[in-house]
Each structure stands twice: as C-alpha cells, then as structure tokens.
mmCIF file of C-alpha atoms in Angstrom:
data_model
loop_
_atom_site.group_PDB
_atom_site.id
_atom_site.type_symbol
_atom_site.label_atom_id
_atom_site.label_comp_id
_atom_site.label_asym_id
_atom_site.label_seq_id
_atom_site.Cartn_x
_atom_site.Cartn_y
_atom_site.Cartn_z
ATOM 1 C CA UNK A 1 -66.948 49.155 93.481
ATOM 2 C CA UNK A 2 -64.015 48.322 91.403
ATOM 3 C CA UNK A 3 -62.630 51.009 89.277
ATOM 4 C CA UNK A 4 -60.398 51.555 86.326
ATOM 5 C CA UNK A 5 -59.011 48.510 84.416
ATOM 6 C CA UNK A 6 -60.228 46.110 87.491
ATOM 7 C CA UNK A 7 -63.903 47.222 86.086
ATOM 8 C CA UNK A 8 -62.927 45.872 82.829
ATOM 9 C CA UNK A 9 -61.366 42.654 84.254
ATOM 10 C CA UNK A 10 -64.472 41.997 86.158
ATOM 11 C CA UNK A 11 -66.579 42.336 83.206
ATOM 12 C CA UNK A 12 -64.686 40.402 81.019
ATOM 13 C CA UNK A 13 -64.198 37.682 83.635
ATOM 14 C CA UNK A 14 -68.241 37.150 83.999
ATOM 15 C CA UNK A 15 -68.705 37.079 80.378
ATOM 16 C CA UNK A 16 -65.948 34.344 80.224
ATOM 17 C CA UNK A 17 -67.557 32.485 83.567
ATOM 18 C CA UNK A 18 -71.222 32.618 81.195
ATOM 19 C CA UNK A 19 -68.858 30.629 78.610
ATOM 20 C CA UNK A 20 -69.137 33.550 76.271
ATOM 21 C CA UNK A 21 -65.935 34.937 74.465
ATOM 22 C CA UNK A 22 -65.143 38.487 75.475
ATOM 23 C CA UNK A 23 -64.548 39.789 71.788
ATOM 24 C CA UNK A 24 -66.274 42.078 69.719
ATOM 25 C CA UNK A 25 -63.811 42.386 66.656
ATOM 26 C CA UNK A 26 -63.264 44.953 63.983
ATOM 27 C CA UNK A 27 -60.522 47.499 63.951
ATOM 28 C CA UNK A 28 -59.653 49.502 67.194
ATOM 29 C CA UNK A 29 -58.976 53.196 66.717
ATOM 30 C CA UNK A 30 -58.833 56.319 68.341
ATOM 31 C CA UNK A 31 -61.939 58.641 68.674
ATOM 32 C CA UNK A 32 -66.042 60.599 66.916
ATOM 33 C CA UNK A 33 -68.122 62.232 64.531
ATOM 34 C CA UNK A 34 -69.392 62.571 60.653
ATOM 35 C CA UNK A 35 -72.254 62.166 58.189
ATOM 36 C CA UNK A 36 -76.077 60.605 58.426
ATOM 37 C CA UNK A 37 -77.561 57.803 56.478
ATOM 38 C CA UNK A 38 -81.191 57.162 56.959
ATOM 39 C CA UNK A 39 -81.900 53.523 55.016
ATOM 40 C CA UNK A 40 -79.937 51.309 53.484
ATOM 41 C CA UNK A 41 -76.623 53.077 52.350
ATOM 42 C CA UNK A 42 -76.079 54.817 49.143
ATOM 43 C CA UNK A 43 -75.254 53.378 45.545
ATOM 44 C CA UNK A 44 -71.949 54.921 44.750
ATOM 45 C CA UNK A 45 -68.981 54.117 46.926
ATOM 46 C CA UNK A 46 -68.325 57.911 47.458
ATOM 47 C CA UNK A 47 -71.560 58.100 49.234
ATOM 48 C CA UNK A 48 -70.751 55.184 51.156
ATOM 49 C CA UNK A 49 -67.490 56.681 52.227
ATOM 50 C CA UNK A 50 -69.036 59.759 53.425
ATOM 51 C CA UNK A 51 -71.373 58.107 55.730
ATOM 52 C CA UNK A 52 -68.940 55.567 57.423
ATOM 53 C CA UNK A 53 -67.176 57.200 60.144
ATOM 54 C CA UNK A 54 -63.367 56.540 60.819
ATOM 55 C CA UNK A 55 -61.942 54.746 63.865
ATOM 56 C CA UNK A 56 -60.878 58.269 65.018
ATOM 57 C CA UNK A 57 -64.405 59.514 64.596
ATOM 58 C CA UNK A 58 -65.799 56.632 66.740
ATOM 59 C CA UNK A 59 -63.386 57.152 69.491
ATOM 60 C CA UNK A 60 -64.623 60.687 69.905
ATOM 61 C CA UNK A 61 -68.206 59.525 69.617
ATOM 62 C CA UNK A 62 -67.807 57.080 72.178
ATOM 63 C CA UNK A 63 -69.888 57.708 75.304
ATOM 64 C CA UNK A 64 -67.689 58.809 78.319
ATOM 65 C CA UNK A 65 -68.438 59.130 82.300
ATOM 66 C CA UNK A 66 -68.930 62.843 81.553
ATOM 67 C CA UNK A 67 -71.998 61.937 79.415
ATOM 68 C CA UNK A 68 -73.714 59.764 81.568
ATOM 69 C CA UNK A 69 -73.702 59.973 85.341
ATOM 70 C CA UNK A 70 -73.244 56.736 87.759
ATOM 71 C CA UNK A 71 -70.870 54.603 85.312
ATOM 72 C CA UNK A 72 -67.476 53.951 85.063
ATOM 73 C CA UNK A 73 -66.485 53.756 81.641
ATOM 74 C CA UNK A 74 -63.247 52.572 80.134
ATOM 75 C CA UNK A 75 -61.462 52.011 76.654
ATOM 76 C CA UNK A 76 -60.425 48.444 75.672
ATOM 77 C CA UNK A 77 -58.131 47.524 72.598
ATOM 78 C CA UNK A 78 -58.946 45.709 69.672
ATOM 79 C CA UNK A 79 -56.581 43.110 71.214
ATOM 80 C CA UNK A 80 -58.552 42.800 74.640
ATOM 81 C CA UNK A 81 -61.811 42.263 72.484
ATOM 82 C CA UNK A 82 -60.446 39.979 70.020
ATOM 83 C CA UNK A 83 -58.453 37.403 71.972
ATOM 84 C CA UNK A 84 -61.594 35.354 72.590
ATOM 85 C CA UNK A 85 -61.721 34.150 68.811
ATOM 86 C CA UNK A 86 -64.932 33.741 66.806
ATOM 87 C CA UNK A 87 -68.042 31.949 68.240
ATOM 88 C CA UNK A 88 -69.746 29.419 66.128
ATOM 89 C CA UNK A 89 -73.417 28.421 66.243
ATOM 90 C CA UNK A 90 -74.334 24.889 65.160
ATOM 91 C CA UNK A 91 -77.378 26.058 63.354
ATOM 92 C CA UNK A 92 -76.569 28.572 60.659
ATOM 93 C CA UNK A 93 -79.631 30.459 61.315
ATOM 94 C CA UNK A 94 -78.374 31.383 64.749
ATOM 95 C CA UNK A 95 -75.006 32.620 63.595
ATOM 96 C CA UNK A 96 -75.445 36.147 63.415
ATOM 97 C CA UNK A 97 -76.138 35.678 67.177
ATOM 98 C CA UNK A 98 -73.092 33.618 67.827
ATOM 99 C CA UNK A 99 -71.181 36.275 65.817
ATOM 100 C CA UNK A 100 -72.367 38.873 68.148
ATOM 101 C CA UNK A 101 -70.824 36.568 71.180
ATOM 102 C CA UNK A 102 -67.382 36.584 69.449
ATOM 103 C CA UNK A 103 -64.823 38.639 67.405
ATOM 104 C CA UNK A 104 -65.698 37.647 63.998
ATOM 105 C CA UNK A 105 -68.321 39.242 61.758
ATOM 106 C CA UNK A 106 -70.090 38.942 58.576
ATOM 107 C CA UNK A 107 -70.180 41.628 57.272
ATOM 108 C CA UNK A 108 -67.047 42.754 58.704
ATOM 109 C CA UNK A 109 -67.231 46.454 59.859
ATOM 110 C CA UNK A 110 -64.580 48.784 58.320
ATOM 111 C CA UNK A 111 -63.570 50.286 62.006
ATOM 112 C CA UNK A 112 -64.727 49.533 65.594
ATOM 113 C CA UNK A 113 -63.781 50.840 69.029
ATOM 114 C CA UNK A 114 -64.651 49.433 72.303
ATOM 115 C CA UNK A 115 -65.696 50.426 75.880
ATOM 116 C CA UNK A 116 -66.583 48.553 79.038
ATOM 117 C CA UNK A 117 -68.878 49.899 81.484
ATOM 118 C CA UNK A 118 -70.051 49.117 85.306
ATOM 119 C CA UNK A 119 -72.817 50.875 86.879
ATOM 120 C CA UNK A 120 -71.515 52.513 89.938
ATOM 121 C CA UNK A 121 -74.499 53.626 92.136
ATOM 122 C CA UNK A 122 -76.665 52.299 94.921
ATOM 123 C CA UNK A 123 -78.624 49.486 93.923
ATOM 124 C CA UNK A 124 -77.160 49.286 90.382
ATOM 125 C CA UNK A 125 -73.846 48.058 91.697
ATOM 126 C CA UNK A 126 -73.070 44.864 89.621
ATOM 127 C CA UNK A 127 -74.038 45.729 86.274
ATOM 128 C CA UNK A 128 -71.365 45.500 83.941
ATOM 129 C CA UNK A 129 -70.820 45.235 80.143
ATOM 130 C CA UNK A 130 -69.072 46.186 76.968
ATOM 131 C CA UNK A 131 -69.895 48.679 74.086
ATOM 132 C CA UNK A 132 -68.870 48.219 70.628
ATOM 133 C CA UNK A 133 -69.022 51.440 68.019
ATOM 134 C CA UNK A 134 -68.543 49.948 64.155
ATOM 135 C CA UNK A 135 -68.907 51.558 61.225
ATOM 136 C CA UNK A 136 -69.908 49.840 57.863
ATOM 137 C CA UNK A 137 -69.682 49.839 54.181
ATOM 138 C CA UNK A 138 -72.738 50.391 52.005
ATOM 139 C CA UNK A 139 -75.975 48.573 53.170
ATOM 140 C CA UNK A 140 -74.008 46.150 55.592
ATOM 141 C CA UNK A 141 -75.172 47.690 58.913
ATOM 142 C CA UNK A 142 -78.849 47.300 57.738
ATOM 143 C CA UNK A 143 -77.911 43.696 56.897
ATOM 144 C CA UNK A 144 -76.265 43.041 60.038
ATOM 145 C CA UNK A 145 -79.720 44.098 61.915
ATOM 146 C CA UNK A 146 -81.754 42.148 59.617
ATOM 147 C CA UNK A 147 -79.818 39.180 59.924
ATOM 148 C CA UNK A 148 -79.841 39.668 63.988
ATOM 149 C CA UNK A 149 -83.826 40.029 63.745
ATOM 150 C CA UNK A 150 -84.086 36.986 61.837
ATOM 151 C CA UNK A 151 -81.639 34.718 64.078
ATOM 152 C CA UNK A 152 -83.684 36.180 67.357
ATOM 153 C CA UNK A 153 -86.839 34.963 65.546
ATOM 154 C CA UNK A 154 -85.727 31.684 64.469
ATOM 155 C CA UNK A 155 -83.509 30.817 67.492
ATOM 156 C CA UNK A 156 -85.867 31.245 70.581
ATOM 157 C CA UNK A 157 -85.310 27.651 71.729
ATOM 158 C CA UNK A 158 -81.828 28.187 71.916
ATOM 159 C CA UNK A 159 -78.761 26.743 70.117
ATOM 160 C CA UNK A 160 -75.502 24.716 70.534
ATOM 161 C CA UNK A 161 -72.468 26.938 69.939
ATOM 162 C CA UNK A 162 -68.567 26.718 70.591
ATOM 163 C CA UNK A 163 -66.439 29.861 71.833
ATOM 164 C CA UNK A 164 -63.320 30.763 70.411
ATOM 165 C CA UNK A 165 -61.243 28.025 71.775
ATOM 166 C CA UNK A 166 -63.663 25.525 70.638
ATOM 167 C CA UNK A 167 -65.638 24.839 74.076
ATOM 168 C CA UNK A 168 -69.130 24.391 74.341
ATOM 169 C CA UNK A 169 -71.123 27.734 74.735
ATOM 170 C CA UNK A 170 -74.713 26.767 74.302
ATOM 171 C CA UNK A 171 -77.445 29.052 74.734
ATOM 172 C CA UNK A 172 -80.967 27.849 76.274
ATOM 173 C CA UNK A 173 -83.083 30.415 75.251
ATOM 174 C CA UNK A 174 -83.177 33.783 72.927
ATOM 175 C CA UNK A 175 -85.737 36.123 73.959
ATOM 176 C CA UNK A 176 -86.708 39.464 72.410
ATOM 177 C CA UNK A 177 -86.591 42.486 74.787
ATOM 178 C CA UNK A 178 -88.155 46.157 74.317
ATOM 179 C CA UNK A 179 -86.784 47.849 71.153
ATOM 180 C CA UNK A 180 -85.000 50.956 72.391
ATOM 181 C CA UNK A 181 -86.559 52.543 69.413
ATOM 182 C CA UNK A 182 -83.232 54.563 69.300
ATOM 183 C CA UNK A 183 -81.220 55.694 66.017
ATOM 184 C CA UNK A 184 -82.570 54.721 62.229
ATOM 185 C CA UNK A 185 -83.362 51.282 63.921
ATOM 186 C CA UNK A 186 -82.826 49.105 66.914
ATOM 187 C CA UNK A 187 -83.348 45.821 68.615
ATOM 188 C CA UNK A 188 -82.882 44.393 72.130
ATOM 189 C CA UNK A 189 -82.762 40.742 73.175
ATOM 190 C CA UNK A 190 -81.576 38.461 75.969
ATOM 191 C CA UNK A 191 -79.861 35.198 75.977
ATOM 192 C CA UNK A 192 -79.867 32.417 78.530
ATOM 193 C CA UNK A 193 -76.918 30.397 79.129
ATOM 194 C CA UNK A 194 -77.587 26.886 79.122
ATOM 195 C CA UNK A 195 -75.265 26.395 82.223
ATOM 196 C CA UNK A 196 -76.772 25.198 85.706
ATOM 197 C CA UNK A 197 -76.610 28.821 86.729
ATOM 198 C CA UNK A 198 -79.122 30.101 83.694
ATOM 199 C CA UNK A 199 -77.089 33.105 83.523
ATOM 200 C CA UNK A 200 -78.375 35.850 81.394
ATOM 201 C CA UNK A 201 -76.650 38.401 78.774
ATOM 202 C CA UNK A 202 -78.634 41.208 77.579
ATOM 203 C CA UNK A 203 -77.949 42.712 74.218
ATOM 204 C CA UNK A 204 -78.914 45.888 72.308
ATOM 205 C CA UNK A 205 -77.962 47.226 68.884
ATOM 206 C CA UNK A 206 -78.890 50.403 67.432
ATOM 207 C CA UNK A 207 -78.321 51.565 63.687
ATOM 208 C CA UNK A 208 -77.257 55.046 62.733
ATOM 209 C CA UNK A 209 -76.518 55.351 59.293
ATOM 210 C CA UNK A 210 -73.559 53.087 58.575
ATOM 211 C CA UNK A 211 -72.703 52.687 62.061
ATOM 212 C CA UNK A 212 -73.999 49.976 64.815
ATOM 213 C CA UNK A 213 -73.779 51.041 68.553
ATOM 214 C CA UNK A 214 -73.616 47.554 69.937
ATOM 215 C CA UNK A 215 -74.208 46.928 73.896
ATOM 216 C CA UNK A 216 -74.050 43.833 76.114
ATOM 217 C CA UNK A 217 -74.757 43.678 79.553
ATOM 218 C CA UNK A 218 -74.324 41.314 82.525
ATOM 219 C CA UNK A 219 -75.140 41.411 86.452
ATOM 220 C CA UNK A 220 -71.887 40.447 88.533
ATOM 221 C CA UNK A 221 -74.250 40.136 91.480
ATOM 222 C CA UNK A 222 -77.321 38.294 90.164
ATOM 223 C CA UNK A 223 -76.110 36.602 86.855
ATOM 224 C CA UNK A 224 -79.964 36.038 86.271
ATOM 225 C CA UNK A 225 -80.970 39.801 86.528
ATOM 226 C CA UNK A 226 -78.840 41.362 83.515
ATOM 227 C CA UNK A 227 -79.752 44.231 81.415
ATOM 228 C CA UNK A 228 -78.201 46.913 79.351
ATOM 229 C CA UNK A 229 -79.315 50.183 80.724
ATOM 230 C CA UNK A 230 -81.340 52.381 78.821
ATOM 231 C CA UNK A 231 -79.875 55.581 79.854
ATOM 232 C CA UNK A 232 -76.232 54.509 78.596
ATOM 233 C CA UNK A 233 -78.053 53.245 75.257
ATOM 234 C CA UNK A 234 -79.579 56.884 74.781
ATOM 235 C CA UNK A 235 -76.418 58.633 75.638
ATOM 236 C CA UNK A 236 -74.322 56.750 73.216
ATOM 237 C CA UNK A 237 -76.399 56.782 70.272
ATOM 238 C CA UNK A 238 -77.363 60.233 70.697
ATOM 239 C CA UNK A 239 -73.374 61.056 70.468
ATOM 240 C CA UNK A 240 -72.980 58.777 67.285
ATOM 241 C CA UNK A 241 -76.058 60.941 65.765
ATOM 242 C CA UNK A 242 -74.325 64.134 66.455
ATOM 243 C CA UNK A 243 -71.072 62.507 65.109
ATOM 244 C CA UNK A 244 -73.239 61.616 61.830
ATOM 245 C CA UNK A 245 -74.516 64.787 61.473
ATOM 246 C CA UNK A 246 -71.372 66.856 61.880
#
C-alpha cells in the first residue's frame, strides 16, 4: 500500500478520474476543541462565536492514525483542496451536492481543515477518501445540512454538472444511504458517475453544533464499491464533540 503523500495523490487522482474536482474549500489552518450547540445557532453574535471552532481547534480535532487503526491519514492544505475550483450543477436544486464536490460553498465556512485517508488493512485495501472539518457562523451549519437533504431528495435521478475547469462532471444517480446517526444530525448518500464505469462516490455529513464533519470515499480497487468507513466517521465525530465540550 502506498503511504505518505502518495496516498493523498492516489485518492485525489481517483476523484479526478471520476470527473469530480478534489476541492472542499474553506480556511485551512492548524488543529481542535471548543463549545457545543444543539440546534440552530444562537441569536447573538457572541453566542455564535463561542460555538464556532477556530482553524487551530479544528486541526487539533482532526482524526489521526492513533485514533482509528488500519488507516493512513494525511494532512492536506487549503491549496491542495481548492485548486480544482467550484463545481456547478445545471439544476439549482442540485447545487448543494455539486458544491460538496467542489471548493465553493454557500453558506461559506468560517474555517476549514482537511485530511485524506486510505484504508491500510487486508480486504479493505483500496478504500480512500477525504475529510473536511468546517466551522460555521450562526445557523449556517444547520442550513447546509437542510439544503443537502433537500438536494438528495430532489436529485435522485441525477443531474448535469461541470467541474471547476468547466468540463462535464455529470451525475447519473443520487441515492440516500444509512444515516450514521452521529452528532446533532447527520446524513449519508452516494453519487453514481455518469461515465461508462459507473463509479461511485460516497458522502457522509455530520453536524456537531456549528461544526460539520464531511467525508467522501472512493475505492481505488473497485470504483463501484466505494464507501465511507463507519469507524472513521464515528472516531472523527467523537473528537469534534470533545472539542465542542471543552
């Protein structure tokens, strides 16, 4: 199994091969923990600020190899994630999903940090992906989850899209997956690429207060059998919850 930065390159190359950009934009930074918000953000700016983790806190909250066994986990910079540009869906109702495929978000996070992962054990070899941890302003994390739920419901039949360079990046199908039931709310879904290989990208999103943990997974060995490992999602959300509570 490749290690170090070669793992990140392999994961990014697979995403590019699927016609998707590698970006998940925001503010890169340095590491973890702070505050807790159960529902939609507070009404005053002081409360919102208290529940939004800084880039440094997000870095410390990011999962590591020590937190979950059997994975190679590497840090990626803001530039590495955002170079692909912003994806654009032809249908407005599908744009929240297209945004997740790219590097521009509405609403925009206040701060973000990024990781790549690769499964490094036995039959799981080939599973790779990326993690974005982002903190948001008052109510924006809740709105992002709501918009994604609406897009998954509205765009099951797929949608035409372009990547950050303007190339076609059409999605043939959007399918809800089992809810991870983590954080304050969460969802999971898969995209089937419209290309002839019908490659799959799996997404999972969990909200913890004003923070989102966003995961996407591909399979370098069999692109039709991608997933986001449940143990990785659980470990990452637990670290963000701990950061929020401290």
